């Protein structure tokens, strides 16, 4: 792949690795998506932190985790959540209302994939407060994300334990994608995985087609497809 963290050369708009397009869309049955900075243009936790006046501190940890410089995602998330203790639930509503925007081509890609019969999975290290909205808007069939603990209208700095665990990290994203594939009778090679950060690499490595969208260098280097310019729907240029 093009690019490294020290390179200053411009990125190619669309980089392919390990195959010759076009691919047959009919070869795939499931597509799994990261949410923050992939389907949507923001990192929700950073925007929540802005309400607490701690955006720079939280965003620095987010960036390091997404670049793969912090390898323990669970620890990085707990560190960030601790900084959000006491933030009001209204701050979440404000982020959803005023800051959350879909990335270009997200809706078009999801519509096209669903029209072709694929099932869609949203797997996020973010929060159900936002994934519920995104999943409903894009017609996701399966969703996994983290549940913020809210007491008396404010964040406690902790997460709610769910029946699968409390933190959706890279391994949980991979496990969820493969479990959904098995549920619909698909093999891993019939899966597409789309993400931007190091936390997405486990599921991308298990999928038949891995797609990096405006991603961190480590992710671009390992993905089969790197979309460095334009919208998510550029993936449709490779699928027929």
PDB file of C-alpha atoms in Angstrom:
ATOM      1  CA  UNK A   1       0.000   0.000   0.000  1.00  0.00           C
ATOM      2  CA  UNK A   2       0.968   3.623  -0.390  1.00  0.00           C
ATOM      3  CA  UNK A   3       1.950   5.726   2.568  1.00  0.00           C
ATOM      4  CA  UNK A   4       3.565   5.452   5.911  1.00  0.00           C
ATOM      5  CA  UNK A   5       3.252   7.622   8.980  1.00  0.00           C
ATOM      6  CA  UNK A   6       6.409   9.524   7.969  1.00  0.00           C
ATOM      7  CA  UNK A   7       5.638   9.995   4.268  1.00  0.00           C
ATOM      8  CA  UNK A   8       4.704  13.416   2.931  1.00  0.00           C
ATOM      9  CA  UNK A   9       3.832  12.195  -0.569  1.00  0.00           C
ATOM     10  CA  UNK A  10       0.202  12.702  -1.611  1.00  0.00           C
ATOM     11  CA  UNK A  11      -2.043   9.675  -1.263  1.00  0.00           C
ATOM     12  CA  UNK A  12      -3.493   8.036  -4.338  1.00  0.00           C
ATOM     13  CA  UNK A  13      -7.279   8.523  -4.306  1.00  0.00           C
ATOM     14  CA  UNK A  14      -7.992   4.773  -4.584  1.00  0.00           C
ATOM     15  CA  UNK A  15      -5.407   2.088  -3.826  1.00  0.00           C
ATOM     16  CA  UNK A  16      -5.930  -1.614  -4.543  1.00  0.00           C
ATOM     17  CA  UNK A  17      -3.954  -4.520  -3.214  1.00  0.00           C
ATOM     18  CA  UNK A  18      -4.100  -8.234  -3.958  1.00  0.00           C
ATOM     19  CA  UNK A  19      -6.833  -8.339  -6.604  1.00  0.00           C
ATOM     20  CA  UNK A  20      -7.897  -6.990  -9.982  1.00  0.00           C
ATOM     21  CA  UNK A  21     -11.283  -5.228 -10.181  1.00  0.00           C
ATOM     22  CA  UNK A  22     -14.081  -5.498 -10.751  1.00  0.00           C
ATOM     23  CA  UNK A  23     -15.283  -7.958  -8.139  1.00  0.00           C
ATOM     24  CA  UNK A  24     -18.674  -9.627  -8.366  1.00  0.00           C
ATOM     25  CA  UNK A  25     -20.995  -8.070  -5.799  1.00  0.00           C
ATOM     26  CA  UNK A  26     -22.897 -11.355  -5.856  1.00  0.00           C
ATOM     27  CA  UNK A  27     -19.866 -13.008  -4.229  1.00  0.00           C
ATOM     28  CA  UNK A  28     -20.601 -11.169  -0.971  1.00  0.00           C
ATOM     29  CA  UNK A  29     -23.416 -11.635   1.531  1.00  0.00           C
ATOM     30  CA  UNK A  30     -22.503  -9.314   4.414  1.00  0.00           C
ATOM     31  CA  UNK A  31     -20.825  -5.953   4.969  1.00  0.00           C
ATOM     32  CA  UNK A  32     -19.570  -4.841   8.398  1.00  0.00           C
ATOM     33  CA  UNK A  33     -18.917  -1.169   9.118  1.00  0.00           C
ATOM     34  CA  UNK A  34     -17.164   0.830  11.785  1.00  0.00           C
ATOM     35  CA  UNK A  35     -19.097   3.993  12.691  1.00  0.00           C
ATOM     36  CA  UNK A  36     -16.931   6.879  13.948  1.00  0.00           C
ATOM     37  CA  UNK A  37     -14.907   8.507  11.145  1.00  0.00           C
ATOM     38  CA  UNK A  38     -16.149   5.791   8.767  1.00  0.00           C
ATOM     39  CA  UNK A  39     -19.919   6.020   8.345  1.00  0.00           C
ATOM     40  CA  UNK A  40     -20.008   9.364  10.148  1.00  0.00           C
ATOM     41  CA  UNK A  41     -17.558  12.255  10.012  1.00  0.00           C
ATOM     42  CA  UNK A  42     -16.844  12.615  13.740  1.00  0.00           C
ATOM     43  CA  UNK A  43     -15.464  10.686  16.696  1.00  0.00           C
ATOM     44  CA  UNK A  44     -18.446  10.932  19.044  1.00  0.00           C
ATOM     45  CA  UNK A  45     -16.402  10.548  22.220  1.00  0.00           C
ATOM     46  CA  UNK A  46     -14.246  13.522  21.242  1.00  0.00           C
ATOM     47  CA  UNK A  47     -17.327  15.662  20.654  1.00  0.00           C
ATOM     48  CA  UNK A  48     -18.793  14.634  24.029  1.00  0.00           C
ATOM     49  CA  UNK A  49     -15.472  15.591  25.605  1.00  0.00           C
ATOM     50  CA  UNK A  50     -15.760  19.034  24.044  1.00  0.00           C
ATOM     51  CA  UNK A  51     -18.799  19.626  26.244  1.00  0.00           C
ATOM     52  CA  UNK A  52     -16.628  18.910  29.281  1.00  0.00           C
ATOM     53  CA  UNK A  53     -13.832  21.168  28.086  1.00  0.00           C
ATOM     54  CA  UNK A  54     -11.554  18.142  27.706  1.00  0.00           C
ATOM     55  CA  UNK A  55     -11.619  17.537  23.968  1.00  0.00           C
ATOM     56  CA  UNK A  56      -7.878  17.963  23.401  1.00  0.00           C
ATOM     57  CA  UNK A  57      -7.028  15.463  26.136  1.00  0.00           C
ATOM     58  CA  UNK A  58      -9.569  12.865  25.013  1.00  0.00           C
ATOM     59  CA  UNK A  59      -8.902  13.367  21.292  1.00  0.00           C
ATOM     60  CA  UNK A  60      -5.184  12.751  21.814  1.00  0.00           C
ATOM     61  CA  UNK A  61      -5.940   9.325  23.320  1.00  0.00           C
ATOM     62  CA  UNK A  62      -8.453   8.578  20.541  1.00  0.00           C
ATOM     63  CA  UNK A  63      -5.917   9.441  17.852  1.00  0.00           C
ATOM     64  CA  UNK A  64      -3.199   7.312  19.428  1.00  0.00           C
ATOM     65  CA  UNK A  65      -5.577   4.361  19.747  1.00  0.00           C
ATOM     66  CA  UNK A  66      -6.783   4.639  16.153  1.00  0.00           C
ATOM     67  CA  UNK A  67      -3.225   4.881  14.858  1.00  0.00           C
ATOM     68  CA  UNK A  68      -2.351   1.722  16.778  1.00  0.00           C
ATOM     69  CA  UNK A  69       0.074   3.514  19.096  1.00  0.00           C
ATOM     70  CA  UNK A  70      -2.059   2.458  22.075  1.00  0.00           C
ATOM     71  CA  UNK A  71      -2.598  -1.256  21.583  1.00  0.00           C
ATOM     72  CA  UNK A  72      -5.061  -1.859  24.435  1.00  0.00           C
ATOM     73  CA  UNK A  73      -8.292  -0.345  23.130  1.00  0.00           C
ATOM     74  CA  UNK A  74     -10.239  -1.271  26.266  1.00  0.00           C
ATOM     75  CA  UNK A  75      -7.770   0.572  28.476  1.00  0.00           C
ATOM     76  CA  UNK A  76      -7.769   3.603  26.184  1.00  0.00           C
ATOM     77  CA  UNK A  77     -11.557   3.734  26.218  1.00  0.00           C
ATOM     78  CA  UNK A  78     -11.761   3.460  29.992  1.00  0.00           C
ATOM     79  CA  UNK A  79      -9.225   6.274  30.309  1.00  0.00           C
ATOM     80  CA  UNK A  80     -11.290   8.491  28.047  1.00  0.00           C
ATOM     81  CA  UNK A  81     -14.575   7.627  29.756  1.00  0.00           C
ATOM     82  CA  UNK A  82     -13.133   8.532  33.153  1.00  0.00           C
ATOM     83  CA  UNK A  83     -12.518  12.027  31.801  1.00  0.00           C
ATOM     84  CA  UNK A  84     -16.200  12.304  30.869  1.00  0.00           C
ATOM     85  CA  UNK A  85     -17.612  11.574  34.320  1.00  0.00           C
ATOM     86  CA  UNK A  86     -20.292  14.115  35.155  1.00  0.00           C
ATOM     87  CA  UNK A  87     -21.016  15.212  31.582  1.00  0.00           C
ATOM     88  CA  UNK A  88     -24.760  15.706  31.169  1.00  0.00           C
ATOM     89  CA  UNK A  89     -26.921  13.536  28.972  1.00  0.00           C
ATOM     90  CA  UNK A  90     -27.910  16.714  27.158  1.00  0.00           C
ATOM     91  CA  UNK A  91     -24.361  16.863  25.798  1.00  0.00           C
ATOM     92  CA  UNK A  92     -25.022  13.571  23.996  1.00  0.00           C
ATOM     93  CA  UNK A  93     -28.215  14.979  22.511  1.00  0.00           C
ATOM     94  CA  UNK A  94     -26.325  18.054  21.358  1.00  0.00           C
ATOM     95  CA  UNK A  95     -23.668  15.970  19.605  1.00  0.00           C
ATOM     96  CA  UNK A  96     -26.335  13.900  17.876  1.00  0.00           C
ATOM     97  CA  UNK A  97     -28.308  16.967  16.842  1.00  0.00           C
ATOM     98  CA  UNK A  98     -25.560  19.413  15.924  1.00  0.00           C
ATOM     99  CA  UNK A  99     -22.390  17.452  15.142  1.00  0.00           C
ATOM    100  CA  UNK A 100     -23.214  14.015  13.775  1.00  0.00           C
ATOM    101  CA  UNK A 101     -23.108  13.948   9.981  1.00  0.00           C
ATOM    102  CA  UNK A 102     -22.883  11.009   7.600  1.00  0.00           C
ATOM    103  CA  UNK A 103     -19.779  10.760   5.486  1.00  0.00           C
ATOM    104  CA  UNK A 104     -20.231  11.254   1.731  1.00  0.00           C
ATOM    105  CA  UNK A 105     -21.509   8.150  -0.002  1.00  0.00           C
ATOM    106  CA  UNK A 106     -22.471   6.310   3.201  1.00  0.00           C
ATOM    107  CA  UNK A 107     -26.167   6.264   2.436  1.00  0.00           C
ATOM    108  CA  UNK A 108     -25.630   5.459  -1.237  1.00  0.00           C
ATOM    109  CA  UNK A 109     -23.306   2.543  -0.476  1.00  0.00           C
ATOM    110  CA  UNK A 110     -25.629   1.030   2.110  1.00  0.00           C
ATOM    111  CA  UNK A 111     -28.637   1.340  -0.193  1.00  0.00           C
ATOM    112  CA  UNK A 112     -26.747  -0.359  -3.017  1.00  0.00           C
ATOM    113  CA  UNK A 113     -25.482  -3.190  -0.826  1.00  0.00           C
ATOM    114  CA  UNK A 114     -28.926  -3.857   0.612  1.00  0.00           C
ATOM    115  CA  UNK A 115     -30.449  -3.787  -2.864  1.00  0.00           C
ATOM    116  CA  UNK A 116     -27.940  -6.479  -3.844  1.00  0.00           C
ATOM    117  CA  UNK A 117     -29.126  -8.625  -0.934  1.00  0.00           C
ATOM    118  CA  UNK A 118     -26.271  -8.075   1.523  1.00  0.00           C
ATOM    119  CA  UNK A 119     -26.896  -7.906   5.254  1.00  0.00           C
ATOM    120  CA  UNK A 120     -25.325  -4.913   7.003  1.00  0.00           C
ATOM    121  CA  UNK A 121     -23.568  -4.962  10.367  1.00  0.00           C
ATOM    122  CA  UNK A 122     -22.628  -1.918  12.441  1.00  0.00           C
ATOM    123  CA  UNK A 123     -19.803  -2.743  14.861  1.00  0.00           C
ATOM    124  CA  UNK A 124     -18.581   0.233  16.849  1.00  0.00           C
ATOM    125  CA  UNK A 125     -16.285   0.994  19.743  1.00  0.00           C
ATOM    126  CA  UNK A 126     -18.610   3.970  20.196  1.00  0.00           C
ATOM    127  CA  UNK A 127     -21.927   4.231  21.929  1.00  0.00           C
ATOM    128  CA  UNK A 128     -25.455   2.956  21.509  1.00  0.00           C
ATOM    129  CA  UNK A 129     -26.796   6.482  21.963  1.00  0.00           C
ATOM    130  CA  UNK A 130     -25.456   7.173  18.470  1.00  0.00           C
ATOM    131  CA  UNK A 131     -25.425   3.738  16.840  1.00  0.00           C
ATOM    132  CA  UNK A 132     -29.186   3.403  17.298  1.00  0.00           C
ATOM    133  CA  UNK A 133     -29.693   6.498  15.157  1.00  0.00           C
ATOM    134  CA  UNK A 134     -27.077   5.564  12.557  1.00  0.00           C
ATOM    135  CA  UNK A 135     -28.344   1.989  12.277  1.00  0.00           C
ATOM    136  CA  UNK A 136     -31.919   3.141  11.764  1.00  0.00           C
ATOM    137  CA  UNK A 137     -30.916   5.699   9.142  1.00  0.00           C
ATOM    138  CA  UNK A 138     -28.796   3.238   7.138  1.00  0.00           C
ATOM    139  CA  UNK A 139     -30.912   0.120   7.518  1.00  0.00           C
ATOM    140  CA  UNK A 140     -28.406  -1.946   9.497  1.00  0.00           C
ATOM    141  CA  UNK A 141     -29.452  -5.530  10.195  1.00  0.00           C
ATOM    142  CA  UNK A 142     -27.160  -6.124  13.178  1.00  0.00           C
ATOM    143  CA  UNK A 143     -25.571  -3.704  15.652  1.00  0.00           C
ATOM    144  CA  UNK A 144     -22.973  -3.974  18.397  1.00  0.00           C
ATOM    145  CA  UNK A 145     -21.644  -1.044  20.432  1.00  0.00           C
ATOM    146  CA  UNK A 146     -21.043   0.160  23.980  1.00  0.00           C
ATOM    147  CA  UNK A 147     -23.727   1.379  26.385  1.00  0.00           C
ATOM    148  CA  UNK A 148     -22.850   4.469  28.411  1.00  0.00           C
ATOM    149  CA  UNK A 149     -23.901   4.342  32.049  1.00  0.00           C
ATOM    150  CA  UNK A 150     -26.067   7.351  32.843  1.00  0.00           C
ATOM    151  CA  UNK A 151     -27.285   8.087  36.383  1.00  0.00           C
ATOM    152  CA  UNK A 152     -29.392  11.114  37.288  1.00  0.00           C
ATOM    153  CA  UNK A 153     -28.896  12.566  33.828  1.00  0.00           C
ATOM    154  CA  UNK A 154     -25.103  12.449  33.836  1.00  0.00           C
ATOM    155  CA  UNK A 155     -22.370  10.085  32.658  1.00  0.00           C
ATOM    156  CA  UNK A 156     -20.764   8.045  35.409  1.00  0.00           C
ATOM    157  CA  UNK A 157     -17.595   7.402  33.424  1.00  0.00           C
ATOM    158  CA  UNK A 158     -18.477   3.711  33.137  1.00  0.00           C
ATOM    159  CA  UNK A 159     -20.229   1.385  30.708  1.00  0.00           C
ATOM    160  CA  UNK A 160     -23.204  -0.917  31.177  1.00  0.00           C
ATOM    161  CA  UNK A 161     -22.441  -4.640  31.025  1.00  0.00           C
ATOM    162  CA  UNK A 162     -24.331  -6.295  28.151  1.00  0.00           C
ATOM    163  CA  UNK A 163     -24.928  -9.992  27.523  1.00  0.00           C
ATOM    164  CA  UNK A 164     -21.798 -10.162  25.305  1.00  0.00           C
ATOM    165  CA  UNK A 165     -19.568  -7.951  27.495  1.00  0.00           C
ATOM    166  CA  UNK A 166     -19.020  -4.254  28.116  1.00  0.00           C
ATOM    167  CA  UNK A 167     -16.495  -3.036  25.498  1.00  0.00           C
ATOM    168  CA  UNK A 168     -16.673  -3.652  21.757  1.00  0.00           C
ATOM    169  CA  UNK A 169     -12.986  -3.725  20.877  1.00  0.00           C
ATOM    170  CA  UNK A 170     -11.269  -5.035  17.756  1.00  0.00           C
ATOM    171  CA  UNK A 171     -11.665  -8.688  18.681  1.00  0.00           C
ATOM    172  CA  UNK A 172     -15.333  -8.211  19.502  1.00  0.00           C
ATOM    173  CA  UNK A 173     -15.868  -6.503  16.137  1.00  0.00           C
ATOM    174  CA  UNK A 174     -14.297  -9.517  14.447  1.00  0.00           C
ATOM    175  CA  UNK A 175     -16.306 -11.980  16.511  1.00  0.00           C
ATOM    176  CA  UNK A 176     -19.559 -10.125  15.820  1.00  0.00           C
ATOM    177  CA  UNK A 177     -18.951  -9.973  12.072  1.00  0.00           C
ATOM    178  CA  UNK A 178     -18.187 -13.690  11.892  1.00  0.00           C
ATOM    179  CA  UNK A 179     -21.154 -14.587  14.124  1.00  0.00           C
ATOM    180  CA  UNK A 180     -23.520 -12.596  11.915  1.00  0.00           C
ATOM    181  CA  UNK A 181     -22.037 -14.233   8.832  1.00  0.00           C
ATOM    182  CA  UNK A 182     -22.586 -17.678  10.305  1.00  0.00           C
ATOM    183  CA  UNK A 183     -26.139 -16.740  11.240  1.00  0.00           C
ATOM    184  CA  UNK A 184     -27.006 -15.917   7.611  1.00  0.00           C
ATOM    185  CA  UNK A 185     -25.050 -18.831   6.174  1.00  0.00           C
ATOM    186  CA  UNK A 186     -22.120 -16.789   4.848  1.00  0.00           C
ATOM    187  CA  UNK A 187     -18.424 -17.600   4.975  1.00  0.00           C
ATOM    188  CA  UNK A 188     -15.742 -15.087   6.039  1.00  0.00           C
ATOM    189  CA  UNK A 189     -14.695 -14.712   2.393  1.00  0.00           C
ATOM    190  CA  UNK A 190     -18.240 -13.496   1.632  1.00  0.00           C
ATOM    191  CA  UNK A 191     -17.808 -10.593   4.085  1.00  0.00           C
ATOM    192  CA  UNK A 192     -16.759  -7.003   3.420  1.00  0.00           C
ATOM    193  CA  UNK A 193     -15.263  -5.058   6.344  1.00  0.00           C
ATOM    194  CA  UNK A 194     -14.927  -1.268   6.262  1.00  0.00           C
ATOM    195  CA  UNK A 195     -13.048   0.831   8.812  1.00  0.00           C
ATOM    196  CA  UNK A 196     -10.475   3.532   9.464  1.00  0.00           C
ATOM    197  CA  UNK A 197      -8.610   2.714  12.672  1.00  0.00           C
ATOM    198  CA  UNK A 198      -6.430   0.031  14.241  1.00  0.00           C
ATOM    199  CA  UNK A 199      -9.459  -1.220  16.169  1.00  0.00           C
ATOM    200  CA  UNK A 200     -10.944  -2.320  12.827  1.00  0.00           C
ATOM    201  CA  UNK A 201      -7.983  -4.434  11.710  1.00  0.00           C
ATOM    202  CA  UNK A 202      -9.101  -7.739  13.300  1.00  0.00           C
ATOM    203  CA  UNK A 203     -12.408  -7.780  11.410  1.00  0.00           C
ATOM    204  CA  UNK A 204     -10.782  -6.462   8.256  1.00  0.00           C
ATOM    205  CA  UNK A 205      -8.220  -9.233   8.400  1.00  0.00           C
ATOM    206  CA  UNK A 206     -10.950 -11.864   8.680  1.00  0.00           C
ATOM    207  CA  UNK A 207     -13.056 -10.550   5.770  1.00  0.00           C
ATOM    208  CA  UNK A 208     -12.883 -11.507   2.113  1.00  0.00           C
ATOM    209  CA  UNK A 209     -12.648  -7.812   1.195  1.00  0.00           C
ATOM    210  CA  UNK A 210     -11.142  -5.206   3.532  1.00  0.00           C
ATOM    211  CA  UNK A 211     -11.713  -1.512   2.889  1.00  0.00           C
ATOM    212  CA  UNK A 212      -9.895   1.394   4.544  1.00  0.00           C
ATOM    213  CA  UNK A 213     -11.801   4.671   4.339  1.00  0.00           C
ATOM    214  CA  UNK A 214      -9.750   7.860   4.833  1.00  0.00           C
ATOM    215  CA  UNK A 215      -7.868   5.675   7.271  1.00  0.00           C
ATOM    216  CA  UNK A 216      -4.818   5.774   9.502  1.00  0.00           C
ATOM    217  CA  UNK A 217      -1.557   4.727   7.802  1.00  0.00           C
ATOM    218  CA  UNK A 218      -1.405   1.350   9.549  1.00  0.00           C
ATOM    219  CA  UNK A 219      -4.892   0.514   8.265  1.00  0.00           C
ATOM    220  CA  UNK A 220      -4.282   1.744   4.719  1.00  0.00           C
ATOM    221  CA  UNK A 221      -1.186  -0.427   4.515  1.00  0.00           C
ATOM    222  CA  UNK A 222      -3.079  -3.620   5.405  1.00  0.00           C
ATOM    223  CA  UNK A 223      -6.372  -3.108   3.560  1.00  0.00           C
ATOM    224  CA  UNK A 224      -7.160  -4.569   0.141  1.00  0.00           C
ATOM    225  CA  UNK A 225      -8.848  -1.302  -0.844  1.00  0.00           C
ATOM    226  CA  UNK A 226      -7.927   2.149   0.452  1.00  0.00           C
ATOM    227  CA  UNK A 227     -10.323   4.988  -0.350  1.00  0.00           C
ATOM    228  CA  UNK A 228      -8.247   8.104   0.289  1.00  0.00           C
ATOM    229  CA  UNK A 229     -10.396  10.633  -1.552  1.00  0.00           C
ATOM    230  CA  UNK A 230     -14.099  10.876  -2.248  1.00  0.00           C
ATOM    231  CA  UNK A 231     -16.998   9.082  -0.622  1.00  0.00           C
ATOM    232  CA  UNK A 232     -17.699   5.576   0.605  1.00  0.00           C
ATOM    233  CA  UNK A 233     -19.680   4.887  -2.526  1.00  0.00           C
ATOM    234  CA  UNK A 234     -16.411   4.784  -4.476  1.00  0.00           C
ATOM    235  CA  UNK A 235     -16.316   1.156  -3.390  1.00  0.00           C
ATOM    236  CA  UNK A 236     -19.136   0.525  -5.871  1.00  0.00           C
ATOM    237  CA  UNK A 237     -16.690   1.323  -8.687  1.00  0.00           C
ATOM    238  CA  UNK A 238     -14.975  -1.973  -7.848  1.00  0.00           C
ATOM    239  CA  UNK A 239     -18.084  -4.128  -7.441  1.00  0.00           C
ATOM    240  CA  UNK A 240     -20.188  -5.322 -10.340  1.00  0.00           C
TER     241      UNK A 240
END
